[in-house]
Amino acid sequence: MNSDRPSERPGRGATQSQSERAYLGLHSVRVYVRDQERSLRFYRDQLGFSVAFDARLQSGERWLAVAPPDGTTLLSLVAPHADSPEHKLIGRSTHTVFITDDVAAKFQEWVTRGVRFQVPPRLRRIKYDQATTDASGILGQSSPVWGAAFATFRDVDGNSFALVSFDEVTRALEAQRRSEAEKLEAERRNAQEIEIATRVQANLFPQTLPPLATMDYAGVCIQARQVGGDYYDFLDLGSLHRLDRGAGRDLPAAAWHLAFVLADVSGKGIAGALLMANLQANLRSRYALALDDLPRLLCSVNQLFLENTRDSSFATLFFAVYDDHSREFEYANCGHNTALLFRSDDSIERLTSTSTVIGVFADWECVTQRVTLLQGDVLVIYTDGVVESFDGSGNEFGEQRLIDSLRRHRHMPSHSLANAIVDEVRRFSPHEQHDDITLIIAKSR
C-alpha cells in the first residue's frame, strides 16, 4: 500500500463510489389533521393506503403514517394543538401530488369509495411551466409539451391534493409492467427447468447398491443448490473370470468387482451439473476397462472430458476397483481429497493423490496404487464440501474433526455412519451451505 496517499474527503471535485455515498431518501410528507383516527380510516378505507407505522413517542404523541400502494413515500398524519400555527394549516392545499397512470380509473374508484373531488379529471396538453402550477408544484423535464390529466380532491379535513397522470409516465409504467411480467415468466421457466434438472440429476446417482460379501458401503450427497457438481457412483463390474496377470493364475469365478467413484466437478448449479453429467457419461460408457486396465480407462476419460468442456473446467476424481474375493482396492486419486483408511487397530492410512486432476492436461498420466482392506477397516472418501465447511468464525470443519467423527461413529452401519458425519458437518456450519457435501463410507465385514 502507498502510505503517502492523500486522504479523500467529500467535497467539491471529490468522487465517491456508490457504497461510500451517504444514503438519502424522502421519509414523509406532513399532513395536518384534526383527528388521526378519523383520517386514518379515510386514507386506509377510501384511498386504499396502508399503515406504515403507528407508535407512541416518549412525549406521548401518536406517530402515525400511511403509504400509497407503491410504498415510496409516507404521509405523516399530524394532529397539532389547537393553539399552534400548524393547526391553521388544516384544510388548505398540501401541495402534494399523487401520480397515476390512469386518472379516470382512479377517479372512478375513489368516487365510489366516497372521496370528494373538487375538480374532475381534465385532459390537457400543457407546457412544462404550466404543469408546475396546475399540479401543485410537481416538477419534471421529460419533454417541453406533455399530454396530461388532472384532478383535485379533499380529505375529511378539507386538505386538498392533486391527482395527475402524464403520457410519459403511463408509457414508462406500461413498459415497467411488461418488463416485470417478462421477468416473472422467465423466473417461472427457470424454476421449472431447475426442478426438471433436479429430478434428472437425482436419477444419475446410484439407485441400487450391488451386494458385496465382504463389504458394507453407502454414499450420500447433500447439494448446496438444487443441482450441483459432486458425483458419486457404484459401478457393478460383475462376476468375471479373468487372469490375474501379476500372479499368473486364474481367479475363482465367484470374485465380484465393484468400482467406487467420487468426483468433484468445477462449478456449481446448472453449469456444475452439466459437467457432472458429462463426466458420468464418459465413465459409464467405458468402465468395463477398469478391470483390465484402470489407467487406460481414466486416460480415455481425461481426454474426452478435455475435448468436451471449456478450458477452465476440470474435475477431481477418486476411482477405485474393489475385489470382493481378495479384499483388494486398486485406486487412482486424481487431484482429489485424501481418502482416509481407518484400520481396525485405530491407525490411519491416507490415500493421497496419484495423478493430477481430470480435464486440464492432454499429456496426462495415470498412476494407481493398491491397498487391502482387512476385517474391521473403514474407508471414507469425501469431497472438499465436508472438510471446508466453516462456522460463524470462519473455522473449517477440517480433517481432524472428520477423523474424530469417524472414530465416534465407526460402530454404525455405513449408511448411518455417513448420515452421522453429514449431521455433524451441518451442525458445525448451520448457515447457508456453500458447497456440496458428498462422501462414501466402505466398511470391511
PDB file of C-alpha atoms in Angstrom, residues 5-236:
ATOM      1  CA  ARG A   5      -1.759   8.608  -0.481  1.00  0.00           C
ATOM      2  CA  PRO A   6      -3.672  11.785   0.477  1.00  0.00           C
ATOM      3  CA  SER A   7      -6.882  11.370   2.400  1.00  0.00           C
ATOM      4  CA  GLU A   8     -10.063  11.983   0.443  1.00  0.00           C
ATOM      5  CA  ARG A   9     -12.947  13.969   1.856  1.00  0.00           C
ATOM      6  CA  PRO A  10     -16.338  14.509   0.274  1.00  0.00           C
ATOM      7  CA  GLY A  11     -16.494  17.913  -1.267  1.00  0.00           C
ATOM      8  CA  ARG A  12     -16.250  19.863  -4.473  1.00  0.00           C
ATOM      9  CA  GLY A  13     -14.396  17.813  -7.052  1.00  0.00           C
ATOM     10  CA  ALA A  14     -14.238  14.714  -4.855  1.00  0.00           C
ATOM     11  CA  THR A  15     -15.555  11.480  -6.288  1.00  0.00           C
ATOM     12  CA  GLN A  16     -17.133   8.718  -4.241  1.00  0.00           C
ATOM     13  CA  SER A  17     -18.190   5.179  -5.060  1.00  0.00           C
ATOM     14  CA  GLN A  18     -21.850   4.237  -4.686  1.00  0.00           C
ATOM     15  CA  SER A  19     -21.122   2.356  -1.445  1.00  0.00           C
ATOM     16  CA  GLU A  20     -19.398   5.443   0.068  1.00  0.00           C
ATOM     17  CA  ARG A  21     -22.220   7.884  -0.590  1.00  0.00           C
ATOM     18  CA  ALA A  22     -24.467   8.724   2.334  1.00  0.00           C
ATOM     19  CA  TYR A  23     -27.971   7.334   1.994  1.00  0.00           C
ATOM     20  CA  LEU A  24     -30.613   9.899   1.091  1.00  0.00           C
ATOM     21  CA  GLY A  25     -34.323   9.277   0.734  1.00  0.00           C
ATOM     22  CA  LEU A  26     -37.659  11.048   1.221  1.00  0.00           C
ATOM     23  CA  HIS A  27     -39.089   9.943   4.565  1.00  0.00           C
ATOM     24  CA  SER A  28     -42.520  11.562   4.743  1.00  0.00           C
ATOM     25  CA  VAL A  29     -44.804  14.458   3.893  1.00  0.00           C
ATOM     26  CA  ARG A  30     -46.731  16.047   6.756  1.00  0.00           C
ATOM     27  CA  VAL A  31     -50.494  16.361   6.513  1.00  0.00           C
ATOM     28  CA  TYR A  32     -52.150  18.250   9.374  1.00  0.00           C
ATOM     29  CA  VAL A  33     -55.438  16.730  10.547  1.00  0.00           C
ATOM     30  CA  ARG A  34     -57.922  17.210  13.376  1.00  0.00           C
ATOM     31  CA  ASP A  35     -58.430  13.575  14.345  1.00  0.00           C
ATOM     32  CA  GLN A  36     -55.784  10.984  13.479  1.00  0.00           C
ATOM     33  CA  GLU A  37     -58.115   8.017  13.809  1.00  0.00           C
ATOM     34  CA  ARG A  38     -60.747   9.540  11.524  1.00  0.00           C
ATOM     35  CA  SER A  39     -58.089  10.499   8.982  1.00  0.00           C
ATOM     36  CA  LEU A  40     -56.605   7.014   9.175  1.00  0.00           C
ATOM     37  CA  ARG A  41     -59.949   5.500   8.187  1.00  0.00           C
ATOM     38  CA  PHE A  42     -60.125   7.854   5.200  1.00  0.00           C
ATOM     39  CA  TYR A  43     -56.658   7.076   3.861  1.00  0.00           C
ATOM     40  CA  ARG A  44     -56.905   3.362   4.583  1.00  0.00           C
ATOM     41  CA  ASP A  45     -60.522   2.615   3.647  1.00  0.00           C
ATOM     42  CA  GLN A  46     -61.209   5.181   0.924  1.00  0.00           C
ATOM     43  CA  LEU A  47     -57.819   5.725  -0.717  1.00  0.00           C
ATOM     44  CA  GLY A  48     -56.572   2.166  -0.161  1.00  0.00           C
ATOM     45  CA  PHE A  49     -53.385   3.219   1.631  1.00  0.00           C
ATOM     46  CA  SER A  50     -51.672   1.035   4.218  1.00  0.00           C
ATOM     47  CA  VAL A  51     -50.375   1.865   7.684  1.00  0.00           C
ATOM     48  CA  ALA A  52     -46.608   2.377   7.510  1.00  0.00           C
ATOM     49  CA  PHE A  53     -46.156   2.792  11.274  1.00  0.00           C
ATOM     50  CA  ASP A  54     -48.265   3.628  14.304  1.00  0.00           C
ATOM     51  CA  ALA A  55     -46.327   4.289  17.508  1.00  0.00           C
ATOM     52  CA  ARG A  56     -46.267   6.371  20.662  1.00  0.00           C
ATOM     53  CA  LEU A  57     -43.373   8.747  21.181  1.00  0.00           C
ATOM     54  CA  GLN A  58     -41.825   9.370  24.597  1.00  0.00           C
ATOM     55  CA  SER A  59     -43.741  12.627  24.691  1.00  0.00           C
ATOM     56  CA  GLY A  60     -46.978  10.657  24.479  1.00  0.00           C
ATOM     57  CA  GLU A  61     -47.794  11.885  20.985  1.00  0.00           C
ATOM     58  CA  ARG A  62     -49.009   9.376  18.428  1.00  0.00           C
ATOM     59  CA  TRP A  63     -46.724   8.941  15.420  1.00  0.00           C
ATOM     60  CA  LEU A  64     -48.945   7.745  12.580  1.00  0.00           C
ATOM     61  CA  ALA A  65     -48.025   7.419   8.909  1.00  0.00           C
ATOM     62  CA  VAL A  66     -49.705   5.880   5.873  1.00  0.00           C
ATOM     63  CA  ALA A  67     -48.300   4.947   2.472  1.00  0.00           C
ATOM     64  CA  PRO A  68     -49.757   4.513  -1.023  1.00  0.00           C
ATOM     65  CA  PRO A  69     -49.597   1.018  -2.588  1.00  0.00           C
ATOM     66  CA  ASP A  70     -46.121   1.553  -4.047  1.00  0.00           C
ATOM     67  CA  GLY A  71     -44.806   2.488  -0.589  1.00  0.00           C
ATOM     68  CA  THR A  72     -42.321   5.023  -1.908  1.00  0.00           C
ATOM     69  CA  THR A  73     -43.391   7.968   0.275  1.00  0.00           C
ATOM     70  CA  LEU A  74     -45.129   8.247   3.630  1.00  0.00           C
ATOM     71  CA  LEU A  75     -47.831  10.672   4.697  1.00  0.00           C
ATOM     72  CA  SER A  76     -47.454  11.557   8.371  1.00  0.00           C
ATOM     73  CA  LEU A  77     -50.858  12.363   9.829  1.00  0.00           C
ATOM     74  CA  VAL A  78     -50.163  15.042  12.437  1.00  0.00           C
ATOM     75  CA  ALA A  79     -52.825  16.400  14.819  1.00  0.00           C
ATOM     76  CA  PRO A  80     -51.410  19.759  16.036  1.00  0.00           C
ATOM     77  CA  HIS A  81     -52.565  21.560  19.147  1.00  0.00           C
ATOM     78  CA  ALA A  82     -55.441  23.935  18.605  1.00  0.00           C
ATOM     79  CA  ASP A  83     -53.347  26.982  19.558  1.00  0.00           C
ATOM     80  CA  SER A  84     -50.376  26.077  17.335  1.00  0.00           C
ATOM     81  CA  PRO A  85     -49.531  27.715  13.979  1.00  0.00           C
ATOM     82  CA  GLU A  86     -49.762  24.321  12.296  1.00  0.00           C
ATOM     83  CA  HIS A  87     -53.429  23.979  13.301  1.00  0.00           C
ATOM     84  CA  LYS A  88     -54.217  26.870  10.958  1.00  0.00           C
ATOM     85  CA  LEU A  89     -52.867  24.821   8.036  1.00  0.00           C
ATOM     86  CA  ILE A  90     -55.620  22.214   8.331  1.00  0.00           C
ATOM     87  CA  GLY A  91     -57.994  22.367   5.367  1.00  0.00           C
ATOM     88  CA  ARG A  92     -55.599  24.027   2.964  1.00  0.00           C
ATOM     89  CA  SER A  93     -53.671  22.847  -0.072  1.00  0.00           C
ATOM     90  CA  THR A  94     -50.962  20.382   0.903  1.00  0.00           C
ATOM     91  CA  HIS A  95     -49.048  20.967  -2.357  1.00  0.00           C
ATOM     92  CA  THR A  96     -48.872  17.168  -2.523  1.00  0.00           C
ATOM     93  CA  VAL A  97     -49.310  15.415  -5.856  1.00  0.00           C
ATOM     94  CA  PHE A  98     -50.267  11.772  -6.378  1.00  0.00           C
ATOM     95  CA  ILE A  99     -49.280  10.375  -9.741  1.00  0.00           C
ATOM     96  CA  THR A 100     -51.059   7.539 -11.533  1.00  0.00           C
ATOM     97  CA  ASP A 101     -51.096   6.013 -14.981  1.00  0.00           C
ATOM     98  CA  ASP A 102     -54.898   6.359 -15.299  1.00  0.00           C
ATOM     99  CA  VAL A 103     -56.537   9.351 -13.625  1.00  0.00           C
ATOM    100  CA  ALA A 104     -60.024   8.435 -14.898  1.00  0.00           C
ATOM    101  CA  ALA A 105     -59.873   4.913 -13.427  1.00  0.00           C
ATOM    102  CA  LYS A 106     -58.506   6.134 -10.090  1.00  0.00           C
ATOM    103  CA  PHE A 107     -61.132   8.906 -10.027  1.00  0.00           C
ATOM    104  CA  GLN A 108     -63.937   6.387 -10.568  1.00  0.00           C
ATOM    105  CA  GLU A 109     -62.539   4.059  -7.877  1.00  0.00           C
ATOM    106  CA  TRP A 110     -62.197   6.771  -5.266  1.00  0.00           C
ATOM    107  CA  VAL A 111     -65.557   8.420  -6.019  1.00  0.00           C
ATOM    108  CA  THR A 112     -67.182   5.029  -5.464  1.00  0.00           C
ATOM    109  CA  ARG A 113     -65.483   4.946  -2.067  1.00  0.00           C
ATOM    110  CA  GLY A 114     -66.817   8.402  -1.171  1.00  0.00           C
ATOM    111  CA  VAL A 115     -63.833  10.627  -1.904  1.00  0.00           C
ATOM    112  CA  ARG A 116     -64.810  14.238  -2.636  1.00  0.00           C
ATOM    113  CA  PHE A 117     -63.269  15.709  -5.794  1.00  0.00           C
ATOM    114  CA  GLN A 118     -63.141  19.472  -6.260  1.00  0.00           C
ATOM    115  CA  VAL A 119     -62.195  19.173  -9.924  1.00  0.00           C
ATOM    116  CA  PRO A 120     -62.997  16.057 -12.005  1.00  0.00           C
ATOM    117  CA  PRO A 121     -60.350  14.766 -14.423  1.00  0.00           C
ATOM    118  CA  ARG A 122     -59.389  17.168 -17.183  1.00  0.00           C
ATOM    119  CA  LEU A 123     -57.357  16.168 -20.229  1.00  0.00           C
ATOM    120  CA  ARG A 124     -54.920  18.779 -21.455  1.00  0.00           C
ATOM    121  CA  ARG A 125     -51.730  19.228 -23.376  1.00  0.00           C
ATOM    122  CA  ILE A 126     -49.587  21.558 -21.312  1.00  0.00           C
ATOM    123  CA  LYS A 127     -46.149  23.058 -21.275  1.00  0.00           C
ATOM    124  CA  TYR A 128     -43.646  22.408 -18.552  1.00  0.00           C
ATOM    125  CA  ASP A 129     -44.206  25.689 -16.724  1.00  0.00           C
ATOM    126  CA  GLN A 130     -47.994  25.120 -16.769  1.00  0.00           C
ATOM    127  CA  ALA A 131     -47.549  21.674 -15.249  1.00  0.00           C
ATOM    128  CA  THR A 132     -45.621  23.038 -12.292  1.00  0.00           C
ATOM    129  CA  THR A 133     -48.526  25.355 -11.473  1.00  0.00           C
ATOM    130  CA  ASP A 134     -51.516  23.159 -12.250  1.00  0.00           C
ATOM    131  CA  ALA A 135     -50.098  20.109 -10.452  1.00  0.00           C
ATOM    132  CA  SER A 136     -49.471  21.954  -7.181  1.00  0.00           C
ATOM    133  CA  GLY A 137     -45.753  22.232  -7.697  1.00  0.00           C
ATOM    134  CA  ILE A 138     -44.809  18.967  -9.400  1.00  0.00           C
ATOM    135  CA  LEU A 139     -41.592  19.249 -11.382  1.00  0.00           C
ATOM    136  CA  GLY A 140     -40.456  17.289 -14.388  1.00  0.00           C
ATOM    137  CA  GLN A 141     -38.365  17.738 -17.506  1.00  0.00           C
ATOM    138  CA  SER A 142     -39.112  14.805 -19.777  1.00  0.00           C
ATOM    139  CA  SER A 143     -40.334  16.993 -22.685  1.00  0.00           C
ATOM    140  CA  PRO A 144     -41.372  20.615 -23.329  1.00  0.00           C
ATOM    141  CA  VAL A 145     -45.010  19.635 -24.015  1.00  0.00           C
ATOM    142  CA  TRP A 146     -46.910  16.884 -22.150  1.00  0.00           C
ATOM    143  CA  GLY A 147     -50.242  15.176 -22.537  1.00  0.00           C
ATOM    144  CA  ALA A 148     -51.673  15.205 -19.020  1.00  0.00           C
ATOM    145  CA  ALA A 149     -54.794  14.631 -16.933  1.00  0.00           C
ATOM    146  CA  PHE A 150     -55.534  16.486 -13.676  1.00  0.00           C
ATOM    147  CA  ALA A 151     -57.988  16.167 -10.824  1.00  0.00           C
ATOM    148  CA  THR A 152     -58.048  17.532  -7.274  1.00  0.00           C
ATOM    149  CA  PHE A 153     -59.680  16.058  -4.181  1.00  0.00           C
ATOM    150  CA  ARG A 154     -60.005  16.716  -0.437  1.00  0.00           C
ATOM    151  CA  ASP A 155     -59.623  14.524   2.611  1.00  0.00           C
ATOM    152  CA  VAL A 156     -62.012  14.552   5.575  1.00  0.00           C
ATOM    153  CA  ASP A 157     -60.348  17.702   6.973  1.00  0.00           C
ATOM    154  CA  GLY A 158     -60.520  19.600   3.690  1.00  0.00           C
ATOM    155  CA  ASN A 159     -56.817  19.203   2.888  1.00  0.00           C
ATOM    156  CA  SER A 160     -56.504  19.262  -0.898  1.00  0.00           C
ATOM    157  CA  PHE A 161     -54.317  17.083  -3.108  1.00  0.00           C
ATOM    158  CA  ALA A 162     -53.646  16.800  -6.819  1.00  0.00           C
ATOM    159  CA  LEU A 163     -54.053  13.570  -8.795  1.00  0.00           C
ATOM    160  CA  VAL A 164     -52.231  13.629 -12.128  1.00  0.00           C
ATOM    161  CA  SER A 165     -51.002  11.456 -14.928  1.00  0.00           C
ATOM    162  CA  PHE A 166     -48.651  12.176 -17.828  1.00  0.00           C
ATOM    163  CA  ASP A 167     -48.331  10.310 -21.100  1.00  0.00           C
ATOM    164  CA  GLU A 168     -44.640   9.719 -20.451  1.00  0.00           C
ATOM    165  CA  VAL A 169     -45.377   8.254 -17.015  1.00  0.00           C
ATOM    166  CA  THR A 170     -48.094   5.991 -18.400  1.00  0.00           C
ATOM    167  CA  ARG A 171     -45.786   4.689 -21.102  1.00  0.00           C
ATOM    168  CA  ALA A 172     -42.984   4.188 -18.594  1.00  0.00           C
ATOM    169  CA  LEU A 173     -45.274   2.297 -16.209  1.00  0.00           C
ATOM    170  CA  GLU A 174     -46.579   0.108 -19.002  1.00  0.00           C
ATOM    171  CA  ALA A 175     -43.017  -0.688 -20.049  1.00  0.00           C
ATOM    172  CA  GLN A 176     -42.145  -1.447 -16.420  1.00  0.00           C
ATOM    173  CA  ARG A 177     -45.138  -3.764 -16.088  1.00  0.00           C
ATOM    174  CA  ARG A 178     -44.204  -5.587 -19.270  1.00  0.00           C
ATOM    175  CA  SER A 179     -40.635  -5.916 -18.036  1.00  0.00           C
ATOM    176  CA  GLU A 180     -41.785  -7.253 -14.673  1.00  0.00           C
ATOM    177  CA  ALA A 181     -44.190  -9.693 -16.330  1.00  0.00           C
ATOM    178  CA  GLU A 182     -41.417 -10.928 -18.611  1.00  0.00           C
ATOM    179  CA  LYS A 183     -39.078 -11.247 -15.628  1.00  0.00           C
ATOM    180  CA  LEU A 184     -41.655 -13.246 -13.662  1.00  0.00           C
ATOM    181  CA  GLU A 185     -42.267 -15.505 -16.648  1.00  0.00           C
ATOM    182  CA  ALA A 186     -38.520 -16.040 -17.088  1.00  0.00           C
ATOM    183  CA  GLU A 187     -38.186 -16.844 -13.386  1.00  0.00           C
ATOM    184  CA  ARG A 188     -41.090 -19.293 -13.643  1.00  0.00           C
ATOM    185  CA  ARG A 189     -39.480 -21.041 -16.610  1.00  0.00           C
ATOM    186  CA  ASN A 190     -36.103 -21.126 -14.866  1.00  0.00           C
ATOM    187  CA  ALA A 191     -37.671 -22.612 -11.734  1.00  0.00           C
ATOM    188  CA  GLN A 192     -39.436 -25.240 -13.839  1.00  0.00           C
ATOM    189  CA  GLU A 193     -36.201 -26.092 -15.649  1.00  0.00           C
ATOM    190  CA  ILE A 194     -34.310 -26.320 -12.347  1.00  0.00           C
ATOM    191  CA  GLU A 195     -36.975 -28.656 -10.986  1.00  0.00           C
ATOM    192  CA  ILE A 196     -36.628 -30.895 -14.046  1.00  0.00           C
ATOM    193  CA  ALA A 197     -32.818 -30.795 -13.767  1.00  0.00           C
ATOM    194  CA  THR A 198     -33.059 -31.737 -10.083  1.00  0.00           C
ATOM    195  CA  ARG A 199     -35.157 -34.799 -10.869  1.00  0.00           C
ATOM    196  CA  VAL A 200     -32.861 -35.802 -13.735  1.00  0.00           C
ATOM    197  CA  GLN A 201     -29.711 -35.435 -11.639  1.00  0.00           C
ATOM    198  CA  ALA A 202     -31.239 -37.378  -8.750  1.00  0.00           C
ATOM    199  CA  ASN A 203     -31.603 -40.314 -11.144  1.00  0.00           C
ATOM    200  CA  LEU A 204     -27.917 -40.066 -12.091  1.00  0.00           C
ATOM    201  CA  PHE A 205     -26.871 -41.092  -8.592  1.00  0.00           C
ATOM    202  CA  PRO A 206     -26.862 -44.855  -7.901  1.00  0.00           C
ATOM    203  CA  GLN A 207     -30.378 -46.159  -7.327  1.00  0.00           C
ATOM    204  CA  THR A 208     -29.323 -49.619  -6.064  1.00  0.00           C
ATOM    205  CA  LEU A 209     -26.271 -50.971  -4.265  1.00  0.00           C
ATOM    206  CA  PRO A 210     -24.843 -54.171  -5.768  1.00  0.00           C
ATOM    207  CA  PRO A 211     -24.305 -56.605  -2.855  1.00  0.00           C
ATOM    208  CA  LEU A 212     -20.790 -57.454  -1.688  1.00  0.00           C
ATOM    209  CA  ALA A 213     -19.916 -60.364   0.569  1.00  0.00           C
ATOM    210  CA  THR A 214     -17.011 -58.679   2.335  1.00  0.00           C
ATOM    211  CA  MET A 215     -18.075 -55.042   2.476  1.00  0.00           C
ATOM    212  CA  ASP A 216     -20.874 -52.811   3.763  1.00  0.00           C
ATOM    213  CA  TYR A 217     -20.893 -49.481   1.901  1.00  0.00           C
ATOM    214  CA  ALA A 218     -23.010 -46.372   1.294  1.00  0.00           C
ATOM    215  CA  GLY A 219     -22.840 -42.935  -0.307  1.00  0.00           C
ATOM    216  CA  VAL A 220     -24.559 -39.611   0.358  1.00  0.00           C
ATOM    217  CA  CYS A 221     -24.637 -36.241  -1.412  1.00  0.00           C
ATOM    218  CA  ILE A 222     -26.186 -33.076   0.082  1.00  0.00           C
ATOM    219  CA  GLN A 223     -26.145 -30.420  -2.609  1.00  0.00           C
ATOM    220  CA  ALA A 224     -25.674 -26.735  -1.862  1.00  0.00           C
ATOM    221  CA  ARG A 225     -28.202 -25.857  -4.589  1.00  0.00           C
ATOM    222  CA  GLN A 226     -30.942 -27.796  -6.327  1.00  0.00           C
ATOM    223  CA  VAL A 227     -28.292 -29.289  -8.596  1.00  0.00           C
ATOM    224  CA  GLY A 228     -24.538 -29.471  -8.210  1.00  0.00           C
ATOM    225  CA  GLY A 229     -21.177 -30.709  -9.396  1.00  0.00           C
ATOM    226  CA  ASP A 230     -20.422 -33.507  -6.913  1.00  0.00           C
ATOM    227  CA  TYR A 231     -20.820 -37.033  -8.212  1.00  0.00           C
ATOM    228  CA  TYR A 232     -20.565 -40.436  -6.603  1.00  0.00           C
ATOM    229  CA  ASP A 233     -21.282 -43.814  -8.154  1.00  0.00           C
ATOM    230  CA  PHE A 234     -21.009 -47.554  -7.648  1.00  0.00           C
ATOM    231  CA  LEU A 235     -20.330 -49.357 -10.925  1.00  0.00           C
ATOM    232  CA  ASP A 236     -21.061 -53.072 -10.950  1.00  0.00           C
TER     233      ASP A 236
END
